[in-house]
Amino acid sequence: MLGPPGAGKGTQAARIADELGVTRAASGDLFRENLRNETELGLLAKSYMDRGDLVPDNVTIRLVMSWISAPQQGDGFVLDGFPRTLPQAEALDSALEPGGIDRVLYVNVAEDELVKRLAGRFICRGCQAPYHAIASPPKEEGKCDDCGGELYQRDDDKAEVVKNRLDVYFEETEPLVGHYSRSGVLREINGEGTVDAVGALLVEALR
Ligand code: AP5
Ligand code: ZN
């Protein structure tokens, strides 16, 4: 899943993984999990995440590659938020067999809508599911529908950090659109419809 912060990658990656019956990993979730467990890696990542900068490639590549090589990954998986730089994409290409990436789903959303989505977002402390105060509120205020976990706002969803995350995205990650479109696996999806409408476009793009 490729796309700017707030495009709905996390929301849709969960649905796609369920639909296909495969596992998924989000690099941001892996970092936040490390931070919750107060690992050295989590504390290091926090210093970058708090500013909205990317965690250095060597650290990120090691983390995601160790997730990919774990035995439970089976027949396939959905990756959300990785790769995000050209060196990360090259590391992934060389870790998988040739043709190992079936699709790169590029979810595109205009900048003003991204800002609105991130400002209204709440995340579950238990399972990291994203909610939105207006677009997808939980059934019971402050509580996750799936696991009952407490909902909180991410520190990096503050307006000034969001601005830097967007700048970093355009500078470092958007060039991957060209990289994957040259290899023929990229599908661009308009991410501005409802969650269900975007989900339907993504399922279509996977065929
Ligand atoms: P990460 O956690 O990956 O954040 P991100 O890419 O900025 O993406 P988000 O989680 O903000 O957005 P999303 O696209 O998943 O949207 P969501 O579904 O939640 O990364 C955080 C940090 O970790 C980075 O800044 C960096 O420091 C570090 N990091 C992570 N990966 C890295 C890497 N590979 N290399 C280096 N550093 C890395 O949806 C957003 C909101 O909109 C929600 O409230 C949702 O409910 C709502 N919504 C979703 N879909 C719709 C819809 N169709 N209509 C209306 N509302 C919607
Ligand atoms: Zn939950």
mmCIF file of C-alpha atoms and ligand atoms in Angstrom:
data_model
loop_
_atom_site.group_PDB
_atom_site.id
_atom_site.type_symbol
_atom_site.label_atom_id
_atom_site.label_comp_id
_atom_site.label_asym_id
_atom_site.label_seq_id
_atom_site.Cartn_x
_atom_site.Cartn_y
_atom_site.Cartn_z
ATOM 1 C CA MET A 1 0.000 0.000 0.000
ATOM 2 C CA LEU A 2 1.497 3.271 -1.104
ATOM 3 C CA GLY A 3 0.106 6.738 -0.500
ATOM 4 C CA PRO A 4 0.369 9.897 1.554
ATOM 5 C CA PRO A 5 -0.212 10.041 5.319
ATOM 6 C CA GLY A 6 -3.938 9.794 6.038
ATOM 7 C CA ALA A 7 -4.864 8.343 2.614
ATOM 8 C CA GLY A 8 -6.472 5.318 4.287
ATOM 9 C CA LYS A 9 -3.694 2.743 3.845
ATOM 10 C CA GLY A 10 -4.181 1.274 7.312
ATOM 11 C CA THR A 11 -7.979 1.239 6.987
ATOM 12 C CA GLN A 12 -7.851 -0.541 3.635
ATOM 13 C CA ALA A 13 -4.881 -2.849 4.340
ATOM 14 C CA ALA A 14 -6.895 -4.492 7.134
ATOM 15 C CA ARG A 15 -9.823 -5.070 4.786
ATOM 16 C CA ILE A 16 -7.647 -6.431 1.991
ATOM 17 C CA ALA A 17 -5.806 -8.825 4.302
ATOM 18 C CA ASP A 18 -9.182 -10.163 5.536
ATOM 19 C CA GLU A 19 -10.510 -10.434 2.000
ATOM 20 C CA LEU A 20 -7.456 -12.356 0.764
ATOM 21 C CA GLY A 21 -6.900 -14.316 3.975
ATOM 22 C CA VAL A 22 -3.285 -13.160 4.306
ATOM 23 C CA THR A 23 -1.289 -11.465 7.062
ATOM 24 C CA ARG A 24 -0.320 -7.808 7.018
ATOM 25 C CA ALA A 25 2.253 -5.539 8.560
ATOM 26 C CA ALA A 26 2.377 -1.766 8.885
ATOM 27 C CA SER A 27 5.854 -0.382 9.509
ATOM 28 C CA GLY A 28 4.369 2.458 11.604
ATOM 29 C CA ASP A 29 2.511 -0.087 13.777
ATOM 30 C CA LEU A 30 5.712 -2.135 14.210
ATOM 31 C CA PHE A 31 7.511 1.002 15.442
ATOM 32 C CA ARG A 32 4.640 1.970 17.769
ATOM 33 C CA GLU A 33 4.550 -1.589 19.159
ATOM 34 C CA ASN A 34 8.282 -1.342 19.903
ATOM 35 C CA LEU A 35 7.735 1.989 21.581
ATOM 36 C CA ARG A 36 4.945 0.587 23.762
ATOM 37 C CA ASN A 37 7.314 -2.197 24.848
ATOM 38 C CA GLU A 38 10.042 0.435 25.410
ATOM 39 C CA THR A 39 12.578 -1.386 23.243
ATOM 40 C CA GLU A 40 15.745 0.394 22.136
ATOM 41 C CA LEU A 41 14.422 0.381 18.575
ATOM 42 C CA GLY A 42 11.117 1.926 19.700
ATOM 43 C CA LEU A 43 12.838 4.749 21.551
ATOM 44 C CA LEU A 44 15.112 5.457 18.602
ATOM 45 C CA ALA A 45 12.150 5.485 16.178
ATOM 46 C CA LYS A 46 10.178 7.837 18.440
ATOM 47 C CA SER A 47 12.694 10.648 17.999
ATOM 48 C CA TYR A 48 12.064 10.604 14.232
ATOM 49 C CA MET A 49 8.323 9.894 14.378
ATOM 50 C CA ASP A 50 7.645 12.782 16.773
ATOM 51 C CA ARG A 51 9.037 15.193 14.163
ATOM 52 C CA GLY A 52 7.352 13.448 11.252
ATOM 53 C CA ASP A 53 10.697 12.427 9.742
ATOM 54 C CA LEU A 54 11.448 8.965 8.370
ATOM 55 C CA VAL A 55 13.264 6.496 10.596
ATOM 56 C CA PRO A 56 16.676 5.748 8.963
ATOM 57 C CA ASP A 57 16.609 3.112 6.212
ATOM 58 C CA ASN A 58 19.031 0.679 7.869
ATOM 59 C CA VAL A 59 16.830 0.424 10.979
ATOM 60 C CA THR A 60 13.543 0.251 9.053
ATOM 61 C CA ILE A 61 14.764 -2.310 6.525
ATOM 62 C CA ARG A 62 16.035 -4.608 9.300
ATOM 63 C CA LEU A 63 12.718 -4.388 11.160
ATOM 64 C CA VAL A 64 10.493 -5.109 8.171
ATOM 65 C CA MET A 65 12.748 -7.825 6.725
ATOM 66 C CA SER A 66 12.651 -9.711 9.999
ATOM 67 C CA TRP A 67 8.834 -9.540 9.928
ATOM 68 C CA ILE A 68 8.777 -10.792 6.319
ATOM 69 C CA SER A 69 11.047 -13.738 7.033
ATOM 70 C CA ALA A 70 9.003 -14.955 10.017
ATOM 71 C CA PRO A 71 7.410 -18.347 9.195
ATOM 72 C CA GLN A 72 3.781 -17.270 9.786
ATOM 73 C CA GLN A 73 3.809 -15.131 6.648
ATOM 74 C CA GLY A 74 2.876 -18.178 4.488
ATOM 75 C CA ASP A 75 1.676 -17.547 0.959
ATOM 76 C CA GLY A 76 1.679 -13.801 0.907
ATOM 77 C CA PHE A 77 1.104 -10.618 2.812
ATOM 78 C CA VAL A 78 0.038 -6.999 2.618
ATOM 79 C CA LEU A 79 2.606 -4.340 3.486
ATOM 80 C CA ASP A 80 1.414 -0.932 4.621
ATOM 81 C CA GLY A 81 3.823 2.004 4.862
ATOM 82 C CA PHE A 82 6.848 0.121 3.540
ATOM 83 C CA PRO A 83 8.754 0.721 1.311
ATOM 84 C CA ARG A 84 8.877 4.496 1.622
ATOM 85 C CA THR A 85 12.249 5.309 0.041
ATOM 86 C CA LEU A 86 14.101 3.981 -3.002
ATOM 87 C CA PRO A 87 16.678 2.072 -0.875
ATOM 88 C CA GLN A 88 13.782 0.406 0.997
ATOM 89 C CA ALA A 89 12.153 -0.558 -2.325
ATOM 90 C CA GLU A 90 15.441 -1.997 -3.590
ATOM 91 C CA ALA A 91 15.884 -3.999 -0.363
ATOM 92 C CA LEU A 92 12.364 -5.405 -0.731
ATOM 93 C CA ASP A 93 12.840 -6.246 -4.419
ATOM 94 C CA SER A 94 15.988 -8.185 -3.638
ATOM 95 C CA ALA A 95 14.494 -9.991 -0.621
ATOM 96 C CA LEU A 96 11.602 -11.381 -2.690
ATOM 97 C CA GLU A 97 11.811 -13.676 -5.691
ATOM 98 C CA PRO A 98 11.629 -11.923 -9.072
ATOM 99 C CA GLY A 99 7.971 -11.024 -9.645
ATOM 100 C CA GLY A 100 7.416 -11.299 -5.888
ATOM 101 C CA ILE A 101 5.375 -8.116 -5.716
ATOM 102 C CA ASP A 102 1.947 -8.700 -7.291
ATOM 103 C CA ARG A 103 0.548 -5.209 -6.879
ATOM 104 C CA VAL A 104 1.459 -1.823 -5.535
ATOM 105 C CA LEU A 105 -1.813 -0.132 -4.605
ATOM 106 C CA TYR A 106 -1.306 3.617 -4.721
ATOM 107 C CA VAL A 107 -4.116 5.362 -2.845
ATOM 108 C CA ASN A 108 -4.230 9.019 -3.786
ATOM 109 C CA VAL A 109 -6.066 11.749 -1.841
ATOM 110 C CA ALA A 110 -5.824 15.568 -2.103
ATOM 111 C CA GLU A 111 -3.831 17.359 0.567
ATOM 112 C CA ASP A 112 -6.700 19.303 2.218
ATOM 113 C CA GLU A 113 -8.668 16.070 2.701
ATOM 114 C CA LEU A 114 -5.565 14.359 4.219
ATOM 115 C CA VAL A 115 -5.240 17.140 6.777
ATOM 116 C CA LYS A 116 -8.932 16.753 7.760
ATOM 117 C CA ARG A 117 -8.632 12.993 8.090
ATOM 118 C CA LEU A 118 -5.556 13.129 10.316
ATOM 119 C CA ALA A 119 -7.012 15.880 12.520
ATOM 120 C CA GLY A 120 -10.091 13.711 13.268
ATOM 121 C CA ARG A 121 -8.330 10.369 13.649
ATOM 122 C CA PHE A 122 -8.375 8.155 16.749
ATOM 123 C CA ILE A 123 -6.405 4.899 17.072
ATOM 124 C CA CYS A 124 -7.098 1.871 19.262
ATOM 125 C CA ARG A 125 -4.414 1.218 21.885
ATOM 126 C CA GLY A 126 -5.197 -2.482 21.745
ATOM 127 C CA CYS A 127 -5.301 -3.406 18.036
ATOM 128 C CA GLN A 128 -4.286 -0.095 16.359
ATOM 129 C CA ALA A 129 -7.488 0.082 14.285
ATOM 130 C CA PRO A 130 -8.071 3.638 12.992
ATOM 131 C CA TYR A 131 -11.350 5.512 13.577
ATOM 132 C CA HIS A 132 -12.467 8.975 12.543
ATOM 133 C CA ALA A 133 -14.565 11.343 14.652
ATOM 134 C CA ILE A 134 -16.905 12.055 11.717
ATOM 135 C CA ALA A 135 -16.266 9.571 8.890
ATOM 136 C CA SER A 136 -16.041 6.346 10.925
ATOM 137 C CA PRO A 137 -16.827 6.877 14.612
ATOM 138 C CA PRO A 138 -16.804 3.899 17.011
ATOM 139 C CA LYS A 139 -20.167 2.559 18.224
ATOM 140 C CA GLU A 140 -19.306 3.553 21.795
ATOM 141 C CA GLU A 141 -17.370 6.812 22.323
ATOM 142 C CA GLY A 142 -13.667 6.303 23.101
ATOM 143 C CA LYS A 143 -13.824 2.496 22.700
ATOM 144 C CA CYS A 144 -12.697 0.185 19.882
ATOM 145 C CA ASP A 145 -15.550 -1.800 18.240
ATOM 146 C CA ASP A 146 -13.310 -4.836 17.720
ATOM 147 C CA CYS A 147 -11.364 -5.231 20.958
ATOM 148 C CA GLY A 148 -12.853 -2.680 23.386
ATOM 149 C CA GLY A 149 -9.449 -0.937 23.621
ATOM 150 C CA GLU A 150 -9.129 2.761 24.504
ATOM 151 C CA LEU A 151 -8.980 5.202 21.577
ATOM 152 C CA TYR A 152 -6.282 7.895 21.516
ATOM 153 C CA GLN A 153 -4.899 10.566 19.151
ATOM 154 C CA ARG A 154 -1.410 9.996 17.753
ATOM 155 C CA ASP A 155 1.203 12.600 18.788
ATOM 156 C CA ASP A 156 2.284 12.920 15.152
ATOM 157 C CA ASP A 157 -1.243 13.904 14.051
ATOM 158 C CA LYS A 158 -0.695 17.443 15.420
ATOM 159 C CA ALA A 159 -0.986 20.041 12.646
ATOM 160 C CA GLU A 160 2.707 21.092 12.559
ATOM 161 C CA VAL A 161 3.945 17.481 12.451
ATOM 162 C CA VAL A 162 1.402 16.571 9.764
ATOM 163 C CA LYS A 163 2.812 19.349 7.591
ATOM 164 C CA ASN A 164 6.301 17.871 7.829
ATOM 165 C CA ARG A 165 5.015 14.315 7.220
ATOM 166 C CA LEU A 166 3.397 15.545 4.000
ATOM 167 C CA ASP A 167 6.591 17.345 2.903
ATOM 168 C CA VAL A 168 8.661 14.230 3.623
ATOM 169 C CA TYR A 169 6.162 12.090 1.705
ATOM 170 C CA PHE A 170 6.369 14.254 -1.425
ATOM 171 C CA GLU A 171 10.157 14.410 -1.247
ATOM 172 C CA GLU A 172 11.078 10.822 -0.366
ATOM 173 C CA THR A 173 8.157 8.491 -1.025
ATOM 174 C CA GLU A 174 6.288 9.829 -4.037
ATOM 175 C CA PRO A 175 9.206 8.923 -6.367
ATOM 176 C CA LEU A 176 8.269 5.270 -5.726
ATOM 177 C CA VAL A 177 5.182 5.837 -7.898
ATOM 178 C CA GLY A 178 7.504 6.111 -10.903
ATOM 179 C CA HIS A 179 9.643 3.170 -9.747
ATOM 180 C CA TYR A 180 6.666 0.773 -9.531
ATOM 181 C CA SER A 181 4.833 2.114 -12.518
ATOM 182 C CA ARG A 182 7.897 1.303 -14.648
ATOM 183 C CA SER A 183 7.809 -2.296 -13.417
ATOM 184 C CA GLY A 184 4.086 -2.544 -14.321
ATOM 185 C CA VAL A 185 2.714 -3.459 -10.879
ATOM 186 C CA LEU A 186 1.335 -0.057 -9.858
ATOM 187 C CA ARG A 187 -2.426 0.617 -9.745
ATOM 188 C CA GLU A 188 -3.573 4.111 -8.797
ATOM 189 C CA ILE A 189 -6.835 4.371 -6.852
ATOM 190 C CA ASN A 190 -8.788 7.510 -6.022
ATOM 191 C CA GLY A 191 -8.991 7.328 -2.236
ATOM 192 C CA GLU A 192 -11.554 10.097 -1.773
ATOM 193 C CA GLY A 193 -14.765 8.025 -1.811
ATOM 194 C CA THR A 194 -16.282 6.316 1.213
ATOM 195 C CA VAL A 195 -14.323 3.529 2.924
ATOM 196 C CA ASP A 196 -16.515 0.938 1.140
ATOM 197 C CA ALA A 197 -16.205 2.643 -2.257
ATOM 198 C CA VAL A 198 -12.395 2.834 -2.003
ATOM 199 C CA GLY A 199 -12.341 -0.782 -0.779
ATOM 200 C CA ALA A 200 -14.268 -1.883 -3.875
ATOM 201 C CA LEU A 201 -11.811 -0.072 -6.193
ATOM 202 C CA LEU A 202 -8.906 -1.786 -4.434
ATOM 203 C CA VAL A 203 -10.435 -5.254 -4.772
ATOM 204 C CA GLU A 204 -10.914 -4.531 -8.483
ATOM 205 C CA ALA A 205 -7.280 -3.407 -8.785
ATOM 206 C CA LEU A 206 -6.082 -6.653 -7.220
ATOM 207 C CA ARG A 207 -7.700 -8.789 -9.935
HETATM 208 P P1 AP5 B 1 2.674 5.478 9.580
HETATM 209 O O1 AP5 B 1 2.077 4.954 10.815
HETATM 210 O O2 AP5 B 1 2.925 4.563 8.449
HETATM 211 O O3 AP5 B 1 1.832 6.746 9.138
HETATM 212 P P2 AP5 B 1 1.464 7.313 7.667
HETATM 213 O O4 AP5 B 1 2.017 6.731 6.459
HETATM 214 O O5 AP5 B 1 1.716 8.748 7.850
HETATM 215 O O6 AP5 B 1 0.053 6.852 7.478
HETATM 216 P P3 AP5 B 1 -1.087 7.036 8.437
HETATM 217 O O7 AP5 B 1 -1.146 5.917 9.413
HETATM 218 O O8 AP5 B 1 -1.042 8.432 9.015
HETATM 219 O O9 AP5 B 1 -2.334 7.055 7.457
HETATM 220 P P4 AP5 B 1 -3.074 5.895 6.656
HETATM 221 O O10 AP5 B 1 -2.868 6.102 5.202
HETATM 222 O O11 AP5 B 1 -2.797 4.533 7.214
HETATM 223 O O12 AP5 B 1 -4.576 6.336 6.973
HETATM 224 P P5 AP5 B 1 -5.673 5.700 7.950
HETATM 225 O O13 AP5 B 1 -6.222 4.420 7.389
HETATM 226 O O14 AP5 B 1 -5.232 5.701 9.359
HETATM 227 O O15 AP5 B 1 4.082 6.167 9.911
HETATM 228 C C1 AP5 B 1 4.282 6.964 11.040
HETATM 229 C C2 AP5 B 1 5.758 7.302 11.190
HETATM 230 O O16 AP5 B 1 6.522 6.086 11.355
HETATM 231 C C3 AP5 B 1 6.402 7.995 9.985
HETATM 232 O O17 AP5 B 1 6.205 9.396 10.041
HETATM 233 C C4 AP5 B 1 7.877 7.589 10.173
HETATM 234 O O18 AP5 B 1 8.490 8.365 11.189
HETATM 235 C C5 AP5 B 1 7.779 6.149 10.681
HETATM 236 N N1 AP5 B 1 7.795 5.174 9.580
HETATM 237 C C6 AP5 B 1 6.788 4.302 9.244
HETATM 238 N N2 AP5 B 1 7.138 3.572 8.179
HETATM 239 C C7 AP5 B 1 8.385 3.973 7.809
HETATM 240 C C8 AP5 B 1 9.274 3.591 6.764
HETATM 241 N N3 AP5 B 1 8.933 2.634 5.852
HETATM 242 N N4 AP5 B 1 10.476 4.225 6.686
HETATM 243 C C9 AP5 B 1 10.845 5.163 7.602
HETATM 244 N N5 AP5 B 1 10.029 5.593 8.604
HETATM 245 C C10 AP5 B 1 8.809 4.998 8.710
HETATM 246 O O19 AP5 B 1 -6.830 6.805 7.753
HETATM 247 C C11 AP5 B 1 -6.641 8.147 8.204
HETATM 248 C C12 AP5 B 1 -7.940 8.670 8.830
HETATM 249 O O20 AP5 B 1 -8.924 8.817 7.813
HETATM 250 C C13 AP5 B 1 -8.570 7.725 9.872
HETATM 251 O O21 AP5 B 1 -9.170 8.511 10.855
HETATM 252 C C14 AP5 B 1 -9.629 6.950 9.067
HETATM 253 O O22 AP5 B 1 -10.697 6.520 9.894
HETATM 254 C C15 AP5 B 1 -10.067 8.006 8.056
HETATM 255 N N6 AP5 B 1 -10.442 7.433 6.754
HETATM 256 C C16 AP5 B 1 -9.861 6.377 6.123
HETATM 257 N N7 AP5 B 1 -10.456 6.163 4.935
HETATM 258 C C17 AP5 B 1 -11.410 7.138 4.804
HETATM 259 C C18 AP5 B 1 -12.361 7.451 3.780
HETATM 260 N N8 AP5 B 1 -12.430 6.742 2.638
HETATM 261 N N9 AP5 B 1 -13.167 8.519 3.979
HETATM 262 C C19 AP5 B 1 -13.094 9.263 5.126
HETATM 263 N N10 AP5 B 1 -12.239 8.993 6.129
HETATM 264 C C20 AP5 B 1 -11.397 7.946 5.969
HETATM 265 ZN ZN ZN B 2 -9.006 -2.377 19.006
#
